[in-house]
């Protein structure tokens, strides 16, 4: 079927989003099977974007009990595009539209898909160090559970770093504790936690050389930049949607 004729039908439909969505999906499939037609009238990306918009709007217009979004249809449309950047942008657009229309459960599904597409996009980049740095940042902050896991991992690393060195010559700093428990390791953990939350006690870290100073400064800077700023901002973004 001639693509231009399908577009003409779409223009004639005006407000019938259900039929328009079906026609846009037909165009997408035709273009996918015939790459030379991918930019005919509209780009494949724009057709996919219009399909998602028409599909979501058509479901919103349905009666109670029939207004259920099939997120698999949206995902199928997204996956028909081969470019990761376009897939991510489509998932992001679908997520925002679902949030705007009040489809809370479906928007959560699309947020997961959006994060998966962003992961694929970052992995597809050719540069090495920058790619893995961005990937670590993304994987550590794309959901509430990943943020919680990141904070827990950072705490464990801090816990280990502040433990007394097994050999005295390796000792770069010493830790003065407030006594909370007879167990050294539990006491070590509680002192770190209370310090992080600003609880006043006897806990302090005394550096003995430049290496110790650099280590403690690096830990504090990392906490300030990564947790207090970056992860907190991501946390607020997720809560606000």
PDB file of C-alpha atoms in Angstrom:
ATOM      1  CA  UNK A   1       0.000   0.000   0.000  1.00  0.00           C
ATOM      2  CA  UNK A   2       1.245   3.475  -0.860  1.00  0.00           C
ATOM      3  CA  UNK A   3       2.511   5.256   2.272  1.00  0.00           C
ATOM      4  CA  UNK A   4       1.241   8.641   1.130  1.00  0.00           C
ATOM      5  CA  UNK A   5      -2.299   7.237   0.957  1.00  0.00           C
ATOM      6  CA  UNK A   6      -2.026   6.053   4.561  1.00  0.00           C
ATOM      7  CA  UNK A   7      -0.879   9.521   5.636  1.00  0.00           C
ATOM      8  CA  UNK A   8      -3.822  11.024   3.729  1.00  0.00           C
ATOM      9  CA  UNK A   9      -6.196   8.765   5.674  1.00  0.00           C
ATOM     10  CA  UNK A  10      -4.599   9.890   8.944  1.00  0.00           C
ATOM     11  CA  UNK A  11      -5.130  13.544   8.046  1.00  0.00           C
ATOM     12  CA  UNK A  12      -8.798  12.815   7.259  1.00  0.00           C
ATOM     13  CA  UNK A  13      -9.417  11.137  10.631  1.00  0.00           C
ATOM     14  CA  UNK A  14      -8.809  14.315  12.648  1.00  0.00           C
ATOM     15  CA  UNK A  15      -9.695  13.315  16.251  1.00  0.00           C
ATOM     16  CA  UNK A  16      -9.990   9.509  15.880  1.00  0.00           C
ATOM     17  CA  UNK A  17      -6.831   8.599  17.787  1.00  0.00           C
ATOM     18  CA  UNK A  18      -7.566   4.853  17.818  1.00  0.00           C
ATOM     19  CA  UNK A  19      -7.593   4.517  14.022  1.00  0.00           C
ATOM     20  CA  UNK A  20      -4.715   6.973  13.653  1.00  0.00           C
ATOM     21  CA  UNK A  21      -2.583   4.877  16.012  1.00  0.00           C
ATOM     22  CA  UNK A  22      -3.290   1.756  13.938  1.00  0.00           C
ATOM     23  CA  UNK A  23      -2.371   3.525  10.701  1.00  0.00           C
ATOM     24  CA  UNK A  24       0.833   4.953  12.158  1.00  0.00           C
ATOM     25  CA  UNK A  25       1.838   1.484  13.321  1.00  0.00           C
ATOM     26  CA  UNK A  26       1.189   0.155   9.794  1.00  0.00           C
ATOM     27  CA  UNK A  27       3.454   2.881   8.400  1.00  0.00           C
ATOM     28  CA  UNK A  28       6.176   1.998  10.912  1.00  0.00           C
ATOM     29  CA  UNK A  29       6.060  -1.674   9.934  1.00  0.00           C
ATOM     30  CA  UNK A  30       6.139  -0.854   6.206  1.00  0.00           C
ATOM     31  CA  UNK A  31       9.119   1.450   6.682  1.00  0.00           C
ATOM     32  CA  UNK A  32      10.887  -1.111   8.856  1.00  0.00           C
ATOM     33  CA  UNK A  33      10.495  -3.736   6.117  1.00  0.00           C
ATOM     34  CA  UNK A  34      11.537  -1.231   3.436  1.00  0.00           C
ATOM     35  CA  UNK A  35      14.481   0.856   4.765  1.00  0.00           C
ATOM     36  CA  UNK A  36      14.506   3.041   1.636  1.00  0.00           C
ATOM     37  CA  UNK A  37      11.119   4.399   2.723  1.00  0.00           C
ATOM     38  CA  UNK A  38      12.195   5.204   6.301  1.00  0.00           C
ATOM     39  CA  UNK A  39      12.187   8.973   5.682  1.00  0.00           C
ATOM     40  CA  UNK A  40       9.161   9.037   3.378  1.00  0.00           C
ATOM     41  CA  UNK A  41       6.994  12.055   4.375  1.00  0.00           C
ATOM     42  CA  UNK A  42       8.006  11.691   8.062  1.00  0.00           C
ATOM     43  CA  UNK A  43      11.046  10.083   9.644  1.00  0.00           C
ATOM     44  CA  UNK A  44      10.530   6.673  11.232  1.00  0.00           C
ATOM     45  CA  UNK A  45      11.232   8.257  14.621  1.00  0.00           C
ATOM     46  CA  UNK A  46       8.485  10.862  14.155  1.00  0.00           C
ATOM     47  CA  UNK A  47       6.006   8.193  13.044  1.00  0.00           C
ATOM     48  CA  UNK A  48       6.808   6.140  16.153  1.00  0.00           C
ATOM     49  CA  UNK A  49       6.424   9.213  18.353  1.00  0.00           C
ATOM     50  CA  UNK A  50       3.032  10.000  16.790  1.00  0.00           C
ATOM     51  CA  UNK A  51       1.895   6.382  17.196  1.00  0.00           C
ATOM     52  CA  UNK A  52       2.708   6.431  20.918  1.00  0.00           C
ATOM     53  CA  UNK A  53       0.924   9.749  21.388  1.00  0.00           C
ATOM     54  CA  UNK A  54      -2.187   8.641  19.460  1.00  0.00           C
ATOM     55  CA  UNK A  55      -2.269   5.264  21.204  1.00  0.00           C
ATOM     56  CA  UNK A  56      -2.097   6.747  24.715  1.00  0.00           C
ATOM     57  CA  UNK A  57      -4.675   9.410  23.847  1.00  0.00           C
ATOM     58  CA  UNK A  58      -6.996   6.776  22.356  1.00  0.00           C
ATOM     59  CA  UNK A  59      -6.900   4.718  25.567  1.00  0.00           C
ATOM     60  CA  UNK A  60      -7.567   7.821  27.665  1.00  0.00           C
ATOM     61  CA  UNK A  61     -10.723   8.448  25.623  1.00  0.00           C
ATOM     62  CA  UNK A  62     -12.166   4.977  26.312  1.00  0.00           C
ATOM     63  CA  UNK A  63     -14.873   4.114  28.830  1.00  0.00           C
ATOM     64  CA  UNK A  64     -14.182   2.791  32.329  1.00  0.00           C
ATOM     65  CA  UNK A  65     -12.812  -0.750  32.230  1.00  0.00           C
ATOM     66  CA  UNK A  66     -11.439  -0.359  28.714  1.00  0.00           C
ATOM     67  CA  UNK A  67      -8.937   2.387  29.492  1.00  0.00           C
ATOM     68  CA  UNK A  68      -5.976   0.062  30.043  1.00  0.00           C
ATOM     69  CA  UNK A  69      -2.616   0.786  28.428  1.00  0.00           C
ATOM     70  CA  UNK A  70      -0.776  -2.175  26.898  1.00  0.00           C
ATOM     71  CA  UNK A  71       2.837  -1.153  27.547  1.00  0.00           C
ATOM     72  CA  UNK A  72       4.029  -4.074  25.401  1.00  0.00           C
ATOM     73  CA  UNK A  73       2.611  -2.287  22.343  1.00  0.00           C
ATOM     74  CA  UNK A  74       4.625   0.800  23.195  1.00  0.00           C
ATOM     75  CA  UNK A  75       7.746  -1.282  23.796  1.00  0.00           C
ATOM     76  CA  UNK A  76       7.255  -3.123  20.493  1.00  0.00           C
ATOM     77  CA  UNK A  77       7.063   0.206  18.688  1.00  0.00           C
ATOM     78  CA  UNK A  78      10.183   1.491  20.454  1.00  0.00           C
ATOM     79  CA  UNK A  79      12.137  -1.659  19.600  1.00  0.00           C
ATOM     80  CA  UNK A  80      11.311  -1.320  15.899  1.00  0.00           C
ATOM     81  CA  UNK A  81      13.779   1.560  15.771  1.00  0.00           C
ATOM     82  CA  UNK A  82      17.388   0.457  15.586  1.00  0.00           C
ATOM     83  CA  UNK A  83      19.029   3.566  17.033  1.00  0.00           C
ATOM     84  CA  UNK A  84      19.526   3.492  20.824  1.00  0.00           C
ATOM     85  CA  UNK A  85      19.291   7.277  21.106  1.00  0.00           C
ATOM     86  CA  UNK A  86      15.913   7.247  19.361  1.00  0.00           C
ATOM     87  CA  UNK A  87      14.713   4.313  21.488  1.00  0.00           C
ATOM     88  CA  UNK A  88      15.652   6.170  24.661  1.00  0.00           C
ATOM     89  CA  UNK A  89      13.966   9.385  23.482  1.00  0.00           C
ATOM     90  CA  UNK A  90      10.768   7.511  22.603  1.00  0.00           C
ATOM     91  CA  UNK A  91      10.706   5.753  25.988  1.00  0.00           C
ATOM     92  CA  UNK A  92      11.275   9.097  27.705  1.00  0.00           C
ATOM     93  CA  UNK A  93       8.462  10.753  25.728  1.00  0.00           C
ATOM     94  CA  UNK A  94       6.083   7.869  26.464  1.00  0.00           C
ATOM     95  CA  UNK A  95       6.946   8.017  30.171  1.00  0.00           C
ATOM     96  CA  UNK A  96       6.267  11.749  30.369  1.00  0.00           C
ATOM     97  CA  UNK A  97       2.986  11.442  28.460  1.00  0.00           C
ATOM     98  CA  UNK A  98       1.767   8.594  30.676  1.00  0.00           C
ATOM     99  CA  UNK A  99       2.625  10.613  33.788  1.00  0.00           C
ATOM    100  CA  UNK A 100       0.769  13.622  32.404  1.00  0.00           C
ATOM    101  CA  UNK A 101      -2.308  11.514  31.601  1.00  0.00           C
ATOM    102  CA  UNK A 102      -2.347   9.925  35.061  1.00  0.00           C
ATOM    103  CA  UNK A 103      -1.369   6.360  34.107  1.00  0.00           C
ATOM    104  CA  UNK A 104       0.788   5.852  37.204  1.00  0.00           C
ATOM    105  CA  UNK A 105       1.398   2.082  36.994  1.00  0.00           C
ATOM    106  CA  UNK A 106       2.122   2.178  33.278  1.00  0.00           C
ATOM    107  CA  UNK A 107       4.470   5.137  33.719  1.00  0.00           C
ATOM    108  CA  UNK A 108       6.491   3.106  36.240  1.00  0.00           C
ATOM    109  CA  UNK A 109       6.863   0.358  33.634  1.00  0.00           C
ATOM    110  CA  UNK A 110       7.977   2.911  31.058  1.00  0.00           C
ATOM    111  CA  UNK A 111      10.450   4.392  33.518  1.00  0.00           C
ATOM    112  CA  UNK A 112      12.047   0.951  33.821  1.00  0.00           C
ATOM    113  CA  UNK A 113      12.134   0.632  30.025  1.00  0.00           C
ATOM    114  CA  UNK A 114      13.559   4.157  29.758  1.00  0.00           C
ATOM    115  CA  UNK A 115      16.384   3.268  32.152  1.00  0.00           C
ATOM    116  CA  UNK A 116      17.104   0.067  30.225  1.00  0.00           C
ATOM    117  CA  UNK A 117      17.320   2.024  26.987  1.00  0.00           C
ATOM    118  CA  UNK A 118      19.619   4.580  28.587  1.00  0.00           C
ATOM    119  CA  UNK A 119      21.886   1.756  29.768  1.00  0.00           C
ATOM    120  CA  UNK A 120      21.996   0.347  26.216  1.00  0.00           C
ATOM    121  CA  UNK A 121      22.675   3.832  24.839  1.00  0.00           C
ATOM    122  CA  UNK A 122      25.617   4.432  27.174  1.00  0.00           C
ATOM    123  CA  UNK A 123      27.060   0.966  26.479  1.00  0.00           C
ATOM    124  CA  UNK A 124      26.885   1.617  22.732  1.00  0.00           C
ATOM    125  CA  UNK A 125      29.179   4.660  22.929  1.00  0.00           C
ATOM    126  CA  UNK A 126      32.675   4.121  21.474  1.00  0.00           C
ATOM    127  CA  UNK A 127      34.724   5.961  24.101  1.00  0.00           C
ATOM    128  CA  UNK A 128      36.009   3.800  26.966  1.00  0.00           C
ATOM    129  CA  UNK A 129      36.621   5.703  30.218  1.00  0.00           C
ATOM    130  CA  UNK A 130      33.811   8.200  29.747  1.00  0.00           C
ATOM    131  CA  UNK A 131      31.379   5.414  28.863  1.00  0.00           C
ATOM    132  CA  UNK A 132      32.027   3.408  32.011  1.00  0.00           C
ATOM    133  CA  UNK A 133      32.015   6.495  34.209  1.00  0.00           C
ATOM    134  CA  UNK A 134      28.576   7.487  32.855  1.00  0.00           C
ATOM    135  CA  UNK A 135      27.391   3.889  33.136  1.00  0.00           C
ATOM    136  CA  UNK A 136      28.367   3.723  36.815  1.00  0.00           C
ATOM    137  CA  UNK A 137      26.620   7.031  37.513  1.00  0.00           C
ATOM    138  CA  UNK A 138      23.479   5.863  35.719  1.00  0.00           C
ATOM    139  CA  UNK A 139      23.306   2.396  37.300  1.00  0.00           C
ATOM    140  CA  UNK A 140      23.880   3.854  40.759  1.00  0.00           C
ATOM    141  CA  UNK A 141      21.007   6.316  40.550  1.00  0.00           C
ATOM    142  CA  UNK A 142      18.245   5.238  38.156  1.00  0.00           C
ATOM    143  CA  UNK A 143      15.845   3.995  40.878  1.00  0.00           C
ATOM    144  CA  UNK A 144      15.275   4.227  44.627  1.00  0.00           C
ATOM    145  CA  UNK A 145      16.642   0.709  45.111  1.00  0.00           C
ATOM    146  CA  UNK A 146      19.809   1.461  43.119  1.00  0.00           C
ATOM    147  CA  UNK A 147      20.357   4.655  45.149  1.00  0.00           C
ATOM    148  CA  UNK A 148      19.924   2.703  48.396  1.00  0.00           C
ATOM    149  CA  UNK A 149      22.354   0.034  47.166  1.00  0.00           C
ATOM    150  CA  UNK A 150      24.883   2.715  46.169  1.00  0.00           C
ATOM    151  CA  UNK A 151      24.732   4.376  49.592  1.00  0.00           C
ATOM    152  CA  UNK A 152      25.065   0.998  51.315  1.00  0.00           C
ATOM    153  CA  UNK A 153      28.089   0.095  49.148  1.00  0.00           C
ATOM    154  CA  UNK A 154      29.758   3.437  49.872  1.00  0.00           C
ATOM    155  CA  UNK A 155      29.147   2.960  53.591  1.00  0.00           C
ATOM    156  CA  UNK A 156      30.738  -0.513  53.514  1.00  0.00           C
ATOM    157  CA  UNK A 157      33.794   0.867  51.701  1.00  0.00           C
ATOM    158  CA  UNK A 158      34.067   3.690  54.254  1.00  0.00           C
ATOM    159  CA  UNK A 159      33.688   1.178  57.076  1.00  0.00           C
ATOM    160  CA  UNK A 160      36.584  -0.894  55.698  1.00  0.00           C
ATOM    161  CA  UNK A 161      38.831   2.100  54.945  1.00  0.00           C
ATOM    162  CA  UNK A 162      38.486   3.417  58.515  1.00  0.00           C
ATOM    163  CA  UNK A 163      39.346   0.076  60.126  1.00  0.00           C
ATOM    164  CA  UNK A 164      42.798  -0.056  61.778  1.00  0.00           C
ATOM    165  CA  UNK A 165      45.530  -1.150  59.354  1.00  0.00           C
ATOM    166  CA  UNK A 166      46.761  -4.728  59.963  1.00  0.00           C
ATOM    167  CA  UNK A 167      50.391  -3.503  59.957  1.00  0.00           C
ATOM    168  CA  UNK A 168      51.390  -0.475  62.036  1.00  0.00           C
ATOM    169  CA  UNK A 169      53.589   0.998  59.282  1.00  0.00           C
ATOM    170  CA  UNK A 170      50.514   1.194  57.044  1.00  0.00           C
ATOM    171  CA  UNK A 171      48.602   3.265  59.598  1.00  0.00           C
ATOM    172  CA  UNK A 172      47.778   6.653  58.058  1.00  0.00           C
ATOM    173  CA  UNK A 173      45.248   7.749  60.667  1.00  0.00           C
ATOM    174  CA  UNK A 174      43.846   6.685  64.003  1.00  0.00           C
ATOM    175  CA  UNK A 175      40.221   6.631  65.098  1.00  0.00           C
ATOM    176  CA  UNK A 176      38.965   7.771  68.493  1.00  0.00           C
ATOM    177  CA  UNK A 177      35.690   6.057  69.365  1.00  0.00           C
ATOM    178  CA  UNK A 178      32.729   6.744  71.587  1.00  0.00           C
ATOM    179  CA  UNK A 179      31.796   3.545  73.398  1.00  0.00           C
ATOM    180  CA  UNK A 180      28.425   2.175  72.278  1.00  0.00           C
ATOM    181  CA  UNK A 181      29.112  -1.555  72.284  1.00  0.00           C
ATOM    182  CA  UNK A 182      31.580  -4.101  73.659  1.00  0.00           C
ATOM    183  CA  UNK A 183      32.010  -5.435  70.116  1.00  0.00           C
ATOM    184  CA  UNK A 184      34.720  -3.464  68.312  1.00  0.00           C
ATOM    185  CA  UNK A 185      33.172  -3.938  64.851  1.00  0.00           C
ATOM    186  CA  UNK A 186      29.655  -2.988  65.953  1.00  0.00           C
ATOM    187  CA  UNK A 187      31.058   0.003  67.822  1.00  0.00           C
ATOM    188  CA  UNK A 188      33.052   0.970  64.709  1.00  0.00           C
ATOM    189  CA  UNK A 189      29.872   0.848  62.604  1.00  0.00           C
ATOM    190  CA  UNK A 190      27.717   2.808  65.074  1.00  0.00           C
ATOM    191  CA  UNK A 191      30.366   5.523  65.439  1.00  0.00           C
ATOM    192  CA  UNK A 192      30.528   6.025  61.673  1.00  0.00           C
ATOM    193  CA  UNK A 193      26.724   6.163  61.359  1.00  0.00           C
ATOM    194  CA  UNK A 194      26.324   8.666  64.205  1.00  0.00           C
ATOM    195  CA  UNK A 195      29.095  10.783  62.719  1.00  0.00           C
ATOM    196  CA  UNK A 196      27.373  10.838  59.313  1.00  0.00           C
ATOM    197  CA  UNK A 197      24.128  11.982  60.942  1.00  0.00           C
ATOM    198  CA  UNK A 198      25.883  14.679  62.944  1.00  0.00           C
ATOM    199  CA  UNK A 199      25.362  13.122  66.368  1.00  0.00           C
ATOM    200  CA  UNK A 200      27.789  14.713  68.827  1.00  0.00           C
ATOM    201  CA  UNK A 201      30.095  12.172  70.456  1.00  0.00           C
ATOM    202  CA  UNK A 202      33.793  11.408  70.979  1.00  0.00           C
ATOM    203  CA  UNK A 203      34.279   9.913  67.512  1.00  0.00           C
ATOM    204  CA  UNK A 204      37.017  11.539  65.436  1.00  0.00           C
ATOM    205  CA  UNK A 205      39.664  10.594  62.901  1.00  0.00           C
ATOM    206  CA  UNK A 206      43.207  11.841  63.545  1.00  0.00           C
ATOM    207  CA  UNK A 207      45.530  11.767  60.551  1.00  0.00           C
ATOM    208  CA  UNK A 208      49.204  10.950  61.023  1.00  0.00           C
ATOM    209  CA  UNK A 209      50.636  11.809  57.584  1.00  0.00           C
ATOM    210  CA  UNK A 210      49.847  13.342  54.194  1.00  0.00           C
ATOM    211  CA  UNK A 211      48.394  10.073  52.890  1.00  0.00           C
ATOM    212  CA  UNK A 212      45.930  10.024  55.771  1.00  0.00           C
ATOM    213  CA  UNK A 213      44.971  13.657  55.169  1.00  0.00           C
ATOM    214  CA  UNK A 214      44.429  12.983  51.452  1.00  0.00           C
ATOM    215  CA  UNK A 215      42.359   9.852  52.198  1.00  0.00           C
ATOM    216  CA  UNK A 216      40.029  11.591  54.659  1.00  0.00           C
ATOM    217  CA  UNK A 217      39.656  14.654  52.431  1.00  0.00           C
ATOM    218  CA  UNK A 218      38.846  12.413  49.457  1.00  0.00           C
ATOM    219  CA  UNK A 219      36.185  10.540  51.441  1.00  0.00           C
ATOM    220  CA  UNK A 220      34.553  13.772  52.620  1.00  0.00           C
ATOM    221  CA  UNK A 221      34.655  15.301  49.131  1.00  0.00           C
ATOM    222  CA  UNK A 222      33.171  12.148  47.621  1.00  0.00           C
ATOM    223  CA  UNK A 223      30.338  12.137  50.167  1.00  0.00           C
ATOM    224  CA  UNK A 224      29.654  15.818  49.523  1.00  0.00           C
ATOM    225  CA  UNK A 225      29.659  15.628  45.714  1.00  0.00           C
ATOM    226  CA  UNK A 226      28.242  12.163  45.067  1.00  0.00           C
ATOM    227  CA  UNK A 227      25.787  11.545  47.903  1.00  0.00           C
ATOM    228  CA  UNK A 228      24.762  14.971  49.207  1.00  0.00           C
ATOM    229  CA  UNK A 229      24.496  16.483  45.732  1.00  0.00           C
ATOM    230  CA  UNK A 230      24.210  13.895  42.936  1.00  0.00           C
ATOM    231  CA  UNK A 231      22.298  11.035  44.611  1.00  0.00           C
ATOM    232  CA  UNK A 232      20.079  13.409  46.576  1.00  0.00           C
ATOM    233  CA  UNK A 233      19.115  15.247  43.370  1.00  0.00           C
ATOM    234  CA  UNK A 234      18.358  11.937  41.636  1.00  0.00           C
ATOM    235  CA  UNK A 235      16.297  10.848  44.649  1.00  0.00           C
ATOM    236  CA  UNK A 236      14.192  14.026  44.463  1.00  0.00           C
ATOM    237  CA  UNK A 237      13.794  13.633  40.680  1.00  0.00           C
ATOM    238  CA  UNK A 238      12.479  10.080  41.112  1.00  0.00           C
ATOM    239  CA  UNK A 239      10.083  11.090  43.900  1.00  0.00           C
ATOM    240  CA  UNK A 240       8.741  13.979  41.833  1.00  0.00           C
ATOM    241  CA  UNK A 241       8.524  11.825  38.710  1.00  0.00           C
TER     242      UNK A 241
END
